[in-house]
PDB file of C-alpha atoms in Angstrom:
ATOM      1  CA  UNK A   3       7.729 -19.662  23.186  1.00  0.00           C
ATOM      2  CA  UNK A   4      10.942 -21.797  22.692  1.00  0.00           C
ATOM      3  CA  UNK A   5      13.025 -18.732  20.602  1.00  0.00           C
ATOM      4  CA  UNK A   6      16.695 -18.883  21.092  1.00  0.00           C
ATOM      5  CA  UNK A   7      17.563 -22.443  22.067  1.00  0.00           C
ATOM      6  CA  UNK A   8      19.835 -25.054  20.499  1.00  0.00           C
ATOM      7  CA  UNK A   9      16.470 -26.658  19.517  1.00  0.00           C
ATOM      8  CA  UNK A  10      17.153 -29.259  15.552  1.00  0.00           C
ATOM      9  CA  UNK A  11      15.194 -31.729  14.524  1.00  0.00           C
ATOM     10  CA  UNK A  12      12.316 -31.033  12.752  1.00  0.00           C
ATOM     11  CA  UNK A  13       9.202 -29.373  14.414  1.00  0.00           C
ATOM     12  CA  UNK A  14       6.743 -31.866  15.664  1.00  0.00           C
ATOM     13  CA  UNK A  15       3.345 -31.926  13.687  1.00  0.00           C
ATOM     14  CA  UNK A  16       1.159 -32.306  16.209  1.00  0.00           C
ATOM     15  CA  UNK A  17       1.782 -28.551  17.340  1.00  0.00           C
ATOM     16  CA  UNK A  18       0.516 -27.299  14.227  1.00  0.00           C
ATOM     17  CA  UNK A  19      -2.835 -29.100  15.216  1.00  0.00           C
ATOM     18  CA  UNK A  20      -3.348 -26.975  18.787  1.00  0.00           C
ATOM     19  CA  UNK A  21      -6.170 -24.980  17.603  1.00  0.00           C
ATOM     20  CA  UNK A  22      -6.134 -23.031  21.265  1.00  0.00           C
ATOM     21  CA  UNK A  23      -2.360 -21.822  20.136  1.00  0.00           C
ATOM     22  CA  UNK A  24      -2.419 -18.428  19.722  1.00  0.00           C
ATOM     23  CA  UNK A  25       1.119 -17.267  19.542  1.00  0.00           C
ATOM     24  CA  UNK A  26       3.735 -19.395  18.511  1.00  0.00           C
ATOM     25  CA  UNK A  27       7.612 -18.772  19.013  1.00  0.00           C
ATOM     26  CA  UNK A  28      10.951 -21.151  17.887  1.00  0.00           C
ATOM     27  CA  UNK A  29      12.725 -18.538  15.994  1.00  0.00           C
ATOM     28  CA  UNK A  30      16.670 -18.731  16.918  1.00  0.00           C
ATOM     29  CA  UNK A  31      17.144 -22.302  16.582  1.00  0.00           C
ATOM     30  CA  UNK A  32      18.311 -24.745  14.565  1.00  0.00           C
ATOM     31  CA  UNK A  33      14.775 -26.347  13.530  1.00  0.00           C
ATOM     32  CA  UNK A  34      14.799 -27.999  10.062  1.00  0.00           C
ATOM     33  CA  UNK A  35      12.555 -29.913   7.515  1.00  0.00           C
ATOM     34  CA  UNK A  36       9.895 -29.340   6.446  1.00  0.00           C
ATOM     35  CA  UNK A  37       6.286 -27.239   7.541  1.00  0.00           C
ATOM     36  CA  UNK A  38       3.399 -29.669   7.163  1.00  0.00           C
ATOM     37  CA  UNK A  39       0.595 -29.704   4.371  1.00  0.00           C
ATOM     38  CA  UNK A  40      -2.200 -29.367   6.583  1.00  0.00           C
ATOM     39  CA  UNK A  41      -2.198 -26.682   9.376  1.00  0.00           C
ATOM     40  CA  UNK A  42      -4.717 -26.110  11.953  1.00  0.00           C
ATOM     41  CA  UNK A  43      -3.766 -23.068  14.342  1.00  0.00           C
ATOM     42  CA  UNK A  44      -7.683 -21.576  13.796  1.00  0.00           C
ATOM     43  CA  UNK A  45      -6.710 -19.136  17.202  1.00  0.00           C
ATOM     44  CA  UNK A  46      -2.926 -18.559  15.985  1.00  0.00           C
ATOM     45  CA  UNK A  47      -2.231 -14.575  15.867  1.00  0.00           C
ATOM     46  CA  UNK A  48       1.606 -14.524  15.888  1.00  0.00           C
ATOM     47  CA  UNK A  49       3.996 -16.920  13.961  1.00  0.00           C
ATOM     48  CA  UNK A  50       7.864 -16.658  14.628  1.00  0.00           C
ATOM     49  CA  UNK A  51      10.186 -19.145  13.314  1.00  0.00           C
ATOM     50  CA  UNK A  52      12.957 -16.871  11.584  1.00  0.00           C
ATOM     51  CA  UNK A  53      16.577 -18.029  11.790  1.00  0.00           C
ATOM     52  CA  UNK A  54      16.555 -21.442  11.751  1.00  0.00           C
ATOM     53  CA  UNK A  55      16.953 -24.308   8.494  1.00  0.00           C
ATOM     54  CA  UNK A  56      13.232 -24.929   7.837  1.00  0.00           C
ATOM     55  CA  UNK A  57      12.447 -25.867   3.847  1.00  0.00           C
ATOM     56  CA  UNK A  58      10.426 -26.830   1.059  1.00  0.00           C
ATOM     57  CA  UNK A  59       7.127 -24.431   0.188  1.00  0.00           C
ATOM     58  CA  UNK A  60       5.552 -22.512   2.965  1.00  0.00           C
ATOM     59  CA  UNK A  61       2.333 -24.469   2.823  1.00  0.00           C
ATOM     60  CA  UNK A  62      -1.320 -22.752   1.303  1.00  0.00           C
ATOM     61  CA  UNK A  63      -2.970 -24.457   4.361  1.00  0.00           C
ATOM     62  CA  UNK A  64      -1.175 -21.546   6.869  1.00  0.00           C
ATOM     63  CA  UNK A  65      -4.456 -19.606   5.454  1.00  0.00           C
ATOM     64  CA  UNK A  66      -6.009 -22.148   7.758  1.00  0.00           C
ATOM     65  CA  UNK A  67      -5.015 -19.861  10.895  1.00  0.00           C
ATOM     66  CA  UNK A  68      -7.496 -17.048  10.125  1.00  0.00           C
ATOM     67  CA  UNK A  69      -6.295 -14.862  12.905  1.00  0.00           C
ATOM     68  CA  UNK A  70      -2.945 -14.475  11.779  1.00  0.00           C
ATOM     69  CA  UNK A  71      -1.479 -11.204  11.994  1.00  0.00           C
ATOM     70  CA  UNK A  72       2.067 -11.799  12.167  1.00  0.00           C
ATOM     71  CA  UNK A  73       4.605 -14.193  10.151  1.00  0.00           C
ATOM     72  CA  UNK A  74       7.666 -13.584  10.791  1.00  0.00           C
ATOM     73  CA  UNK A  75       9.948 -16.755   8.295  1.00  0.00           C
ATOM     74  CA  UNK A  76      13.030 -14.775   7.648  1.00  0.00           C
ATOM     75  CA  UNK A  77      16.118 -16.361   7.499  1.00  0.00           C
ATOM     76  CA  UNK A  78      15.257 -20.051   6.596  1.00  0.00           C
ATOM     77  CA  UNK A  79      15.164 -22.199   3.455  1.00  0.00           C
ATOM     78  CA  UNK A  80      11.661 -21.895   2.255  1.00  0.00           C
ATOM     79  CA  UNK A  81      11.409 -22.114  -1.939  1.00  0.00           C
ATOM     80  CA  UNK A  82       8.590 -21.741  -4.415  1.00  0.00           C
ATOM     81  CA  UNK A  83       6.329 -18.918  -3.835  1.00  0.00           C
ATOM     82  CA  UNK A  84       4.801 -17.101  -1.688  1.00  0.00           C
ATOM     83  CA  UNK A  85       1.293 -18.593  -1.646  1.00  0.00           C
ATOM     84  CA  UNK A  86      -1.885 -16.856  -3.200  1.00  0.00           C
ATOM     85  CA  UNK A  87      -4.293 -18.610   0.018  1.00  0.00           C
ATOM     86  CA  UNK A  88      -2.492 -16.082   2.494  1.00  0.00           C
ATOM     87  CA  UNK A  89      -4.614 -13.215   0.889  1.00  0.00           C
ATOM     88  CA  UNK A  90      -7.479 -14.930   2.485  1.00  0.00           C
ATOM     89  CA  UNK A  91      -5.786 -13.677   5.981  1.00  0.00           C
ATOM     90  CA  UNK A  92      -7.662 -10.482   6.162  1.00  0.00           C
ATOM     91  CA  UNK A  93      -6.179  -9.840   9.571  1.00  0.00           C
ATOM     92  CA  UNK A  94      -2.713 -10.379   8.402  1.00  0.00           C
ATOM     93  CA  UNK A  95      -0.690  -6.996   8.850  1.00  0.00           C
ATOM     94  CA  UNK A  96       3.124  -8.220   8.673  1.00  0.00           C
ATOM     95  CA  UNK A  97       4.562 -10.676   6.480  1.00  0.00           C
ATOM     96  CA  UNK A  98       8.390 -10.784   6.462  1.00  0.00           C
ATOM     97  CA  UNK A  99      10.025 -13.848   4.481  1.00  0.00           C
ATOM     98  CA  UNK A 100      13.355 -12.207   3.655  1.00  0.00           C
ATOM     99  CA  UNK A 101      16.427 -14.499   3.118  1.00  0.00           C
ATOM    100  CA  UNK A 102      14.639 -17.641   1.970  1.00  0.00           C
ATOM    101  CA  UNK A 103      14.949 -18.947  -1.546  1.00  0.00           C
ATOM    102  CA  UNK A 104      11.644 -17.746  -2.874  1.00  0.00           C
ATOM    103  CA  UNK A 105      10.714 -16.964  -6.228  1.00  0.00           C
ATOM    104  CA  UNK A 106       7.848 -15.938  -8.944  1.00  0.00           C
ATOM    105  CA  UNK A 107       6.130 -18.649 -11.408  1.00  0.00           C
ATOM    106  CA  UNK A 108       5.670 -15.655 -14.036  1.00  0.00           C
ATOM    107  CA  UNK A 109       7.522 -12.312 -15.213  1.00  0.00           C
ATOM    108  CA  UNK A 110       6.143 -10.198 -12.590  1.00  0.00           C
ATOM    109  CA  UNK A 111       5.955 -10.429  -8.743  1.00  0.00           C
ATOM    110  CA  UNK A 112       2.401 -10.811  -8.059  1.00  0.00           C
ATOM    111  CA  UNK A 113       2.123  -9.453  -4.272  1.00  0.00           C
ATOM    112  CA  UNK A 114      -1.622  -7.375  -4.364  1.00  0.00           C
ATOM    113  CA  UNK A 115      -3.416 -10.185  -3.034  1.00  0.00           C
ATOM    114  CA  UNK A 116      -1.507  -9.931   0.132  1.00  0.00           C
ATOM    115  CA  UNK A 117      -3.782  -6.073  -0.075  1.00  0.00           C
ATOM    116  CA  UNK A 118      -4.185  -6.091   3.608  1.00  0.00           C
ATOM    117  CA  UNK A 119      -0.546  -5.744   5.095  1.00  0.00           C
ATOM    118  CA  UNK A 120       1.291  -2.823   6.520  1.00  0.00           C
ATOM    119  CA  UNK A 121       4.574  -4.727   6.725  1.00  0.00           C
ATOM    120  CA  UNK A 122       6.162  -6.978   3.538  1.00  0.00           C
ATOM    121  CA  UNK A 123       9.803  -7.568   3.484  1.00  0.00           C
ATOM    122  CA  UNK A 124      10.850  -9.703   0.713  1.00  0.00           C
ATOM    123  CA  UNK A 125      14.652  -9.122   0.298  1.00  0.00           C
ATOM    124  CA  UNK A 126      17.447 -11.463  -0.353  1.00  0.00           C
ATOM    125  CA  UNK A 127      15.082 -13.687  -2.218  1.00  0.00           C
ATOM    126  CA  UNK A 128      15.973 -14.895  -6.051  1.00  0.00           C
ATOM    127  CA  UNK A 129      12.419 -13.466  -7.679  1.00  0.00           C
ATOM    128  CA  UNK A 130      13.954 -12.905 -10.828  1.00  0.00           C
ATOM    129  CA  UNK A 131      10.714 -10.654 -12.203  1.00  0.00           C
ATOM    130  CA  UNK A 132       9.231  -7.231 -12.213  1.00  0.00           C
ATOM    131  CA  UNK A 133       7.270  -5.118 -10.033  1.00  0.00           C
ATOM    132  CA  UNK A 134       3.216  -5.352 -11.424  1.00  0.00           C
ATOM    133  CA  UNK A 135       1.539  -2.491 -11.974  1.00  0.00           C
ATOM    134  CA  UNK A 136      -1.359  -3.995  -9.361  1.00  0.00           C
ATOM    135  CA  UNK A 137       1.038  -3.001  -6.525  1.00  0.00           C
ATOM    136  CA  UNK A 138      -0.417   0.433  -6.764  1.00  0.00           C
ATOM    137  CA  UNK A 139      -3.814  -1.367  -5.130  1.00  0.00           C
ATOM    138  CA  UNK A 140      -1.711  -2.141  -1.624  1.00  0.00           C
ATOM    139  CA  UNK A 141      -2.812   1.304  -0.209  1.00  0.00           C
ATOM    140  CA  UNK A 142      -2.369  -0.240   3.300  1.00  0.00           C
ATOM    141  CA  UNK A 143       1.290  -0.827   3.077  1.00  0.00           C
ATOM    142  CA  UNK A 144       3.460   1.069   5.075  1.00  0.00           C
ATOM    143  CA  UNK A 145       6.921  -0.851   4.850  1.00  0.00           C
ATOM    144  CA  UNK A 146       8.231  -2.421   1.034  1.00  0.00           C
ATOM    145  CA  UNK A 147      11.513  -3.796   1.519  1.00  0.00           C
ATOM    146  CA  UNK A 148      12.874  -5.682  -1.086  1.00  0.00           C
ATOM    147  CA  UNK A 149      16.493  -5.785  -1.250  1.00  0.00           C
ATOM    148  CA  UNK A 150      18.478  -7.665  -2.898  1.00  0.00           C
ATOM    149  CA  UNK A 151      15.737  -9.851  -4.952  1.00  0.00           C
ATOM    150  CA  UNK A 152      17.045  -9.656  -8.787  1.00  0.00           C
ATOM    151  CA  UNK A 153      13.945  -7.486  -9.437  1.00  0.00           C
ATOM    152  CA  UNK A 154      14.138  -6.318 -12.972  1.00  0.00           C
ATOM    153  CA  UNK A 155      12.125  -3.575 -14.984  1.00  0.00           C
ATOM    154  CA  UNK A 156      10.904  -0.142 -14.232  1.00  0.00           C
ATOM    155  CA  UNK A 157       9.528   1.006 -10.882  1.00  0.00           C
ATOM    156  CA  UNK A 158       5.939   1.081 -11.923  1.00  0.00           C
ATOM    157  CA  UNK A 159       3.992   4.836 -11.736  1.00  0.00           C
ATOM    158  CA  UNK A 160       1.441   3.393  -9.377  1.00  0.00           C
ATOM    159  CA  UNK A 161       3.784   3.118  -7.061  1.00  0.00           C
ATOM    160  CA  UNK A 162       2.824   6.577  -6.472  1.00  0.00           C
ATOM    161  CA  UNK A 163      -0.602   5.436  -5.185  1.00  0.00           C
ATOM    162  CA  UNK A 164       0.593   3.968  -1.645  1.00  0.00           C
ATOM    163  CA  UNK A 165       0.064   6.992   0.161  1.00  0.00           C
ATOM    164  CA  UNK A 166       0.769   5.381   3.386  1.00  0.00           C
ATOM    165  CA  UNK A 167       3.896   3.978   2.358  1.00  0.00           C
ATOM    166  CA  UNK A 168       6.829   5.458   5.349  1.00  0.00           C
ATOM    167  CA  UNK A 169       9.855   3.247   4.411  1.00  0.00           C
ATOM    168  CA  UNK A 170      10.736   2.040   0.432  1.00  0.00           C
ATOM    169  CA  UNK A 171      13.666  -0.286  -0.101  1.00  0.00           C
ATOM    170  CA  UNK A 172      14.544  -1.308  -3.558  1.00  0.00           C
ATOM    171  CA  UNK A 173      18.462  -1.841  -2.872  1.00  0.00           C
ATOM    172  CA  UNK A 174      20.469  -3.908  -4.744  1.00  0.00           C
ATOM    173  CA  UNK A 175      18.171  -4.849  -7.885  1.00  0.00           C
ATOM    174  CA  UNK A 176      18.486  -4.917 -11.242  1.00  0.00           C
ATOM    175  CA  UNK A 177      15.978  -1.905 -11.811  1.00  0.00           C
ATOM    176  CA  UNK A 178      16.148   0.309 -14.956  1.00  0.00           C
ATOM    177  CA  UNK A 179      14.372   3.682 -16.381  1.00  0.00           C
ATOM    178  CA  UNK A 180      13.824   6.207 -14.685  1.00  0.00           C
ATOM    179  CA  UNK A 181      12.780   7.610 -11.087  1.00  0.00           C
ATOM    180  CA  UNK A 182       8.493   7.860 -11.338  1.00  0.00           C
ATOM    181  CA  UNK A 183       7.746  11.443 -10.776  1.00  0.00           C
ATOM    182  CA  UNK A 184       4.585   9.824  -8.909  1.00  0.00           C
ATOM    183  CA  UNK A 185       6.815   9.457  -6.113  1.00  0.00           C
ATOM    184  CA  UNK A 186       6.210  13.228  -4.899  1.00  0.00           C
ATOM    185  CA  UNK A 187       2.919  11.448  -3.772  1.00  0.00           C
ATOM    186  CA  UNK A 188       4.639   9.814  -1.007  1.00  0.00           C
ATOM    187  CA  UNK A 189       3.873  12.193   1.276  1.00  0.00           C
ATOM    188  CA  UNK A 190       4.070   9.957   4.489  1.00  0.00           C
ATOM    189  CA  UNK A 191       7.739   8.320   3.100  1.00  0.00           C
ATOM    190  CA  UNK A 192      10.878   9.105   5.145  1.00  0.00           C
ATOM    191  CA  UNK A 193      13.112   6.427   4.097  1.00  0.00           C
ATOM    192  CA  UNK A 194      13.759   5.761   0.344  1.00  0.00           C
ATOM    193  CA  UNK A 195      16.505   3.383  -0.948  1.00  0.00           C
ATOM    194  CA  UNK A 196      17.083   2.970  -4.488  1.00  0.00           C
ATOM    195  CA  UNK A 197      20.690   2.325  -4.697  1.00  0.00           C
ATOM    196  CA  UNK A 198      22.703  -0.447  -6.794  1.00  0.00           C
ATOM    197  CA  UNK A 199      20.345  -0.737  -9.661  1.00  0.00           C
ATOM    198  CA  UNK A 200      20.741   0.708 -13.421  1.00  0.00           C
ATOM    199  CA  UNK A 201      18.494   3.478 -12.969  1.00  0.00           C
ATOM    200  CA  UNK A 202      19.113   6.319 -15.331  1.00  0.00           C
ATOM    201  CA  UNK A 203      18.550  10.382 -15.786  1.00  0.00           C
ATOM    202  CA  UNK A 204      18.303  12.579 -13.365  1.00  0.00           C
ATOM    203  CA  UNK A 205      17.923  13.093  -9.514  1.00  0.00           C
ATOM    204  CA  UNK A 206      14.170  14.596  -9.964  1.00  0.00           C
ATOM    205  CA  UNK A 207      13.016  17.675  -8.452  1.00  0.00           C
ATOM    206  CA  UNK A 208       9.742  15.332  -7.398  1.00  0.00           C
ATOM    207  CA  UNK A 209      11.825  14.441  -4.499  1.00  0.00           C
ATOM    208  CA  UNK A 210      11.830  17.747  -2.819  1.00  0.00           C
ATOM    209  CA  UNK A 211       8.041  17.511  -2.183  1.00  0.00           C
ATOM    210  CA  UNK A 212       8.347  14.835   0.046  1.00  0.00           C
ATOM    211  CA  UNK A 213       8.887  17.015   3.398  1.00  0.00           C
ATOM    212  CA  UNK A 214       9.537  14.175   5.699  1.00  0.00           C
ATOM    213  CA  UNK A 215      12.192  12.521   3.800  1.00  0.00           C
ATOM    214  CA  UNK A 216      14.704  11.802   6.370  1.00  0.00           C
ATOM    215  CA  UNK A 217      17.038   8.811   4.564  1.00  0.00           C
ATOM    216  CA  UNK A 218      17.612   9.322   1.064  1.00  0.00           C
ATOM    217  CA  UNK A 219      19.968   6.892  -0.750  1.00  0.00           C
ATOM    218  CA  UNK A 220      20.138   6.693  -4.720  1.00  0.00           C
ATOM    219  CA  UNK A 221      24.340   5.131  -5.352  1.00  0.00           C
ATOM    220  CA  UNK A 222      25.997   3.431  -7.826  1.00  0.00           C
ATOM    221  CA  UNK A 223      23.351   4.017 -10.646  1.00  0.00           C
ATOM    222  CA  UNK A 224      26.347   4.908 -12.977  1.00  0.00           C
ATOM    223  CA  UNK A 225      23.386   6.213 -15.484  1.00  0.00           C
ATOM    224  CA  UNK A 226      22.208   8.740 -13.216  1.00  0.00           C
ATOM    225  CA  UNK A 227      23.559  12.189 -14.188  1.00  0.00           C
ATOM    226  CA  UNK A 228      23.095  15.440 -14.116  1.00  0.00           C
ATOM    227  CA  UNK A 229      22.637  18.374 -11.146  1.00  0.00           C
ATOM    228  CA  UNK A 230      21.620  17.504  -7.515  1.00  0.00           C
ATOM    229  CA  UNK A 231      18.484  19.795  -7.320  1.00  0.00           C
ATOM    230  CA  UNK A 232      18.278  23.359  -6.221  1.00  0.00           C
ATOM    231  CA  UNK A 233      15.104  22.179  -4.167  1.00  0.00           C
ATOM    232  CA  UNK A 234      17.272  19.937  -1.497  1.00  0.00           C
ATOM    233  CA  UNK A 235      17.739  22.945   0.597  1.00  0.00           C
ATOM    234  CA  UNK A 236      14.558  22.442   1.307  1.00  0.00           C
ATOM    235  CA  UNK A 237      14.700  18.979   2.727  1.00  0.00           C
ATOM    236  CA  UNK A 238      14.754  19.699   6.100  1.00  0.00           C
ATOM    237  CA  UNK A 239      14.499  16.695   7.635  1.00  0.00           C
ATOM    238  CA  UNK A 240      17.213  14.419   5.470  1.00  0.00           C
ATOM    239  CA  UNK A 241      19.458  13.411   8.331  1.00  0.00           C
ATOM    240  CA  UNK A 242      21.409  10.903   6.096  1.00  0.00           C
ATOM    241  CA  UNK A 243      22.248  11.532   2.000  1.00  0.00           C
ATOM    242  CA  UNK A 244      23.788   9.140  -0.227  1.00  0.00           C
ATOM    243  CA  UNK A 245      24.250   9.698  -3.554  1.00  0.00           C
ATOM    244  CA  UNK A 246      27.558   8.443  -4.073  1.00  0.00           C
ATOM    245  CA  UNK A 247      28.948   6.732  -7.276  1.00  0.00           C
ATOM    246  CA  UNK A 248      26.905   7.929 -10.213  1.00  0.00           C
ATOM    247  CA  UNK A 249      27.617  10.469 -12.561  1.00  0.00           C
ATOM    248  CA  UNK A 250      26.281  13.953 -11.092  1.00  0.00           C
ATOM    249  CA  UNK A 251      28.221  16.905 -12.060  1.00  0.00           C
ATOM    250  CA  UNK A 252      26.936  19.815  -9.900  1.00  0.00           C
ATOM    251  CA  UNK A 253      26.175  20.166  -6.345  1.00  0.00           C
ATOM    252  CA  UNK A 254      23.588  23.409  -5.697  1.00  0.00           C
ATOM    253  CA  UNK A 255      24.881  25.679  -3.104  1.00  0.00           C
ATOM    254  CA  UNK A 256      21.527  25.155  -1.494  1.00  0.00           C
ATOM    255  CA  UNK A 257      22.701  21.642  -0.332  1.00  0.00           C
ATOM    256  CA  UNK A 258      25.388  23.506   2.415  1.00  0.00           C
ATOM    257  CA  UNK A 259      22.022  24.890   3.869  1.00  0.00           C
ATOM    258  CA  UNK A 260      20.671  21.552   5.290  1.00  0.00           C
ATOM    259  CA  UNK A 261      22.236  22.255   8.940  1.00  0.00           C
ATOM    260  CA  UNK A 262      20.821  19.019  10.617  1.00  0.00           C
ATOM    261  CA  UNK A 263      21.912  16.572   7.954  1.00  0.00           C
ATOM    262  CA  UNK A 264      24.399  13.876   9.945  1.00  0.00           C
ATOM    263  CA  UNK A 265      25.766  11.837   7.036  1.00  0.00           C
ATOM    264  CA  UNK A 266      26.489  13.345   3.426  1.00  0.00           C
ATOM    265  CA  UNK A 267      28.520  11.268   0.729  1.00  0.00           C
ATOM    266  CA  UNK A 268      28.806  12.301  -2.890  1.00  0.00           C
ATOM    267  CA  UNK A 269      32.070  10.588  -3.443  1.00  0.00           C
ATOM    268  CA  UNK A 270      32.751   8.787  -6.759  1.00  0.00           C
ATOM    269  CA  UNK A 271      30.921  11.200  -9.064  1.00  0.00           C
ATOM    270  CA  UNK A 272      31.980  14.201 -11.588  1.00  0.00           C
ATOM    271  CA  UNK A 273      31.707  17.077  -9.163  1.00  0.00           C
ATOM    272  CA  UNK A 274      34.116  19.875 -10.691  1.00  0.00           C
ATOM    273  CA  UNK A 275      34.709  23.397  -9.244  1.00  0.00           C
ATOM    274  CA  UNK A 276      35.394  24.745  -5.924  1.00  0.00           C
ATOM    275  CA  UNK A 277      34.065  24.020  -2.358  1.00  0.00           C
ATOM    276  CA  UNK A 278      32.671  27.031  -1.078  1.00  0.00           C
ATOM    277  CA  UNK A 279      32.503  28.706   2.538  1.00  0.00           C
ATOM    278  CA  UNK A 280      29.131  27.647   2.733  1.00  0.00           C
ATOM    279  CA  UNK A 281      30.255  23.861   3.495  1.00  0.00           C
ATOM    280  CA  UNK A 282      31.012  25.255   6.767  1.00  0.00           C
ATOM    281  CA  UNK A 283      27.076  25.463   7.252  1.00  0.00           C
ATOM    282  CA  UNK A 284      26.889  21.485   8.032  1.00  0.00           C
ATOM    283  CA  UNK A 285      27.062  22.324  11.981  1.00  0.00           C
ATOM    284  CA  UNK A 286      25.749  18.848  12.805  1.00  0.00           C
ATOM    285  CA  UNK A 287      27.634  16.751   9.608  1.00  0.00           C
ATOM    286  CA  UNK A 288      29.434  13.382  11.230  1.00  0.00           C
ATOM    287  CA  UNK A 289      30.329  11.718   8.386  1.00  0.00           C
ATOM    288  CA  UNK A 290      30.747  13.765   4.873  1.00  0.00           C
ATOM    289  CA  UNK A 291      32.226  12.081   1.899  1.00  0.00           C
ATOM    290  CA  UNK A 292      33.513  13.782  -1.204  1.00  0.00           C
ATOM    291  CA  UNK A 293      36.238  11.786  -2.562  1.00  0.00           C
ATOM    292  CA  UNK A 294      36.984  10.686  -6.196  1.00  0.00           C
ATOM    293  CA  UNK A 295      35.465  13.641  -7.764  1.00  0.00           C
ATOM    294  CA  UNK A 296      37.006  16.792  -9.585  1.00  0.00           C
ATOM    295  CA  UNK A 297      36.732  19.389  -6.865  1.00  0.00           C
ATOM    296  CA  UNK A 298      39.931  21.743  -7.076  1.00  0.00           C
ATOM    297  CA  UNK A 299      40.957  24.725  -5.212  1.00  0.00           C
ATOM    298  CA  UNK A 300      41.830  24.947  -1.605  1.00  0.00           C
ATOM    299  CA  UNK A 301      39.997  23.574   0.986  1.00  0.00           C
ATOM    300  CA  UNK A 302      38.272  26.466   3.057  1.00  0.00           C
TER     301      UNK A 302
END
C-alpha cells in the first residue's frame, strides 16, 4: 500500500504485471494517466486507487484479475463505460466508480451483468439513460447508489425484486412517474433516497410496509402531492424524514406518534391548518422543519 502520499506521475506498468499482488493500494494521491490495456494481477483481491487524476477507459483486461473482489475507482477521470468483461469477476462483491466521467453507449444503463455484487455506487457520473428493466435480476445487491447521474425515465417495477437491497439512492436525477408500489417488497431496505427528481403523485401507502425503514427522503419533487399517509405512525424505526419541497397538503396526526424520529422537515409544501398538541409527542426530535407552508394558529 502507498494510499495517501504526494505520489504523480503515472503508475508504472510493470506493477500491473505482479501476478503474486494480491491487494493493491495508491488511493489519495495524485497518480495520473492512463491504466494499461493489458493487466495481469491473476492473485489481485482488492483494488484501491480512488482520489487521484487517473483517465481514459477502465480497461476490459481488469477481468484478467479473477479474484477481484473489491474496486474501489472513485474520484478519478475514467470515461466510456463501465466494461461488460468485469461480469466475468464472479468473486467481485463491490464496485464503486462514483465521480468519474462515465457514461452508457445506449438509452438504458445496462448494469445486470455485474449480477454478482453487493456493493455498486455509480453517482456523479454523466449516464444520461434509464434504469433497464434487467436490474430486477441483481438479487445480490445490497447497496444502489446512484446520485447525481442524469438518469432519466421511470424507476422500473422490478426494482421490487432485489429483496436484499438495505440502502437505495436515486438523488438528484432526472426521474419521472411515479413511486413503484413494488417497493413494499423491500423488506430488508432502511435507507431510501429519491429526492430532486420529477417524480409525481402521491407519497404511497406501500412505504409503510417496509418496517425497517430508518432514512426516508423524497424532496423537491414539486409533482408530488397529496396527504402524507395515515400508515407513517407506524414507521417505527424512521429516525430521519425528509419530505420537504413538494406539494403535500396534509400531515396525519399519526406522524406526531413517531417518538424516536431525530430529524423531521416538511418545509416548503402546502400544509394548511393548525399544529396540534400532539407535536409535543417528538420527545427525541433534534432538528424539525416546517417553514414555508400555510400552518396558522398559535403555536402550542
Amino acid at each position: 500500500t502507498l494510499g495517501s502520499n504526494h505520489l504523480n506521475g503515472s503508475i508504472p506498468s510493470n506493477i500491473f504485471n505482479m501476478s503474486s499482488l494480491t491487494y493493491l493500494s495508491l488511493e489519495h494521491n495524485s497518480l495520473s494517466g492512463f491504466l494499461p490495456l493489458h493487466i495481469g494481477l491473476e492473485n489481485l483481491q482488492e483494488l484501491y486507487l480512488l482520489e487521484n487524476k487517473l483517465c481514459g477507459n477502465i480497461p476490459s483486461s481488469l477481468s484478467n484479475a479473477s479474484k477481484l473482489n473489491y474496486v474501489d475507482l472513485k474520484f478519478n477521470k475514467f470515461d466510456g463505460v463501465i466494461p461488460c468483461s468485469l461480469g466475468n469477476l464472479r468473486y467481485l462483491q463491490c464496485l464503486d466508480v462514483a465521480f468519474n466521467n462515465l457514461t452508457t453507449d445506449a438509452s438504458t444503463i445496462e448494469l445486470s451483468f455485474l449480477s454478482s455484487l453487493n456493493y455498486l455506487q455509480i453517482s456523479g457520473n454523466p449516464m444520461h439513460g434509464s434504469l433497464p428493466i434487467s436490474i430486477g435480476n441483481m438479487s445480490n445487491l445490497e447497496q444502489f447508489m446512484a446520485d447525481e447521474c442524469k438518469i432519466d425515465g421511470k424507476i422500473p417495477s422490478e426494482i421490487g425484486n432485489l429483496s436484499n437491497l438495505f440502502a437505495l439512492s436515486l438523488y438528484h436525477n432526472d426521474l419521472s412517474g411515479t413511486i413503484p408500489t413494488t417497493i413494499s417488497n423491500l423488506q430488508s431496505l432502511q435507507y431510501l433516497r429519491l429526492g430532486n427528481n420529477q417524480l409525481q403523485g402521491t407519497i404511497i401507502d406501500e412505504l409503510c410496509a417496509i418496517n425497517r425503514l430508518s432514512e426516508l427522503v423524497i424532496t423537491e419533487n414539486k409533482q408530488i402531492s397529496g396527504m402524507i399517509p395515515t400508515c407513517f405512525g407506524n414507521l417505527t424505526s424512521l429516525r430521519k424524514l425528509y419530505l420537504n419541497s413538494n406539494r403535500l397538503n396534509k400531515v396525519s396526526s399519526s406522524l406526531w406518534s413517531l417518538r424516536d424520529i431525530l430529524e423531521l422537515n416538511l418545509s416548503d409544501n402546502a400544509l394548511t391548518g393548525f399544529l396540534p398538541l400532539d407535536v409535543g409527542n417528538l420527545k427525541a426530535v433534534i432538528f424539525l422543519d416546517l417553514s414555508k407552508n400555510q400552518i396558522s394558529g398559535s403555536i402550542p
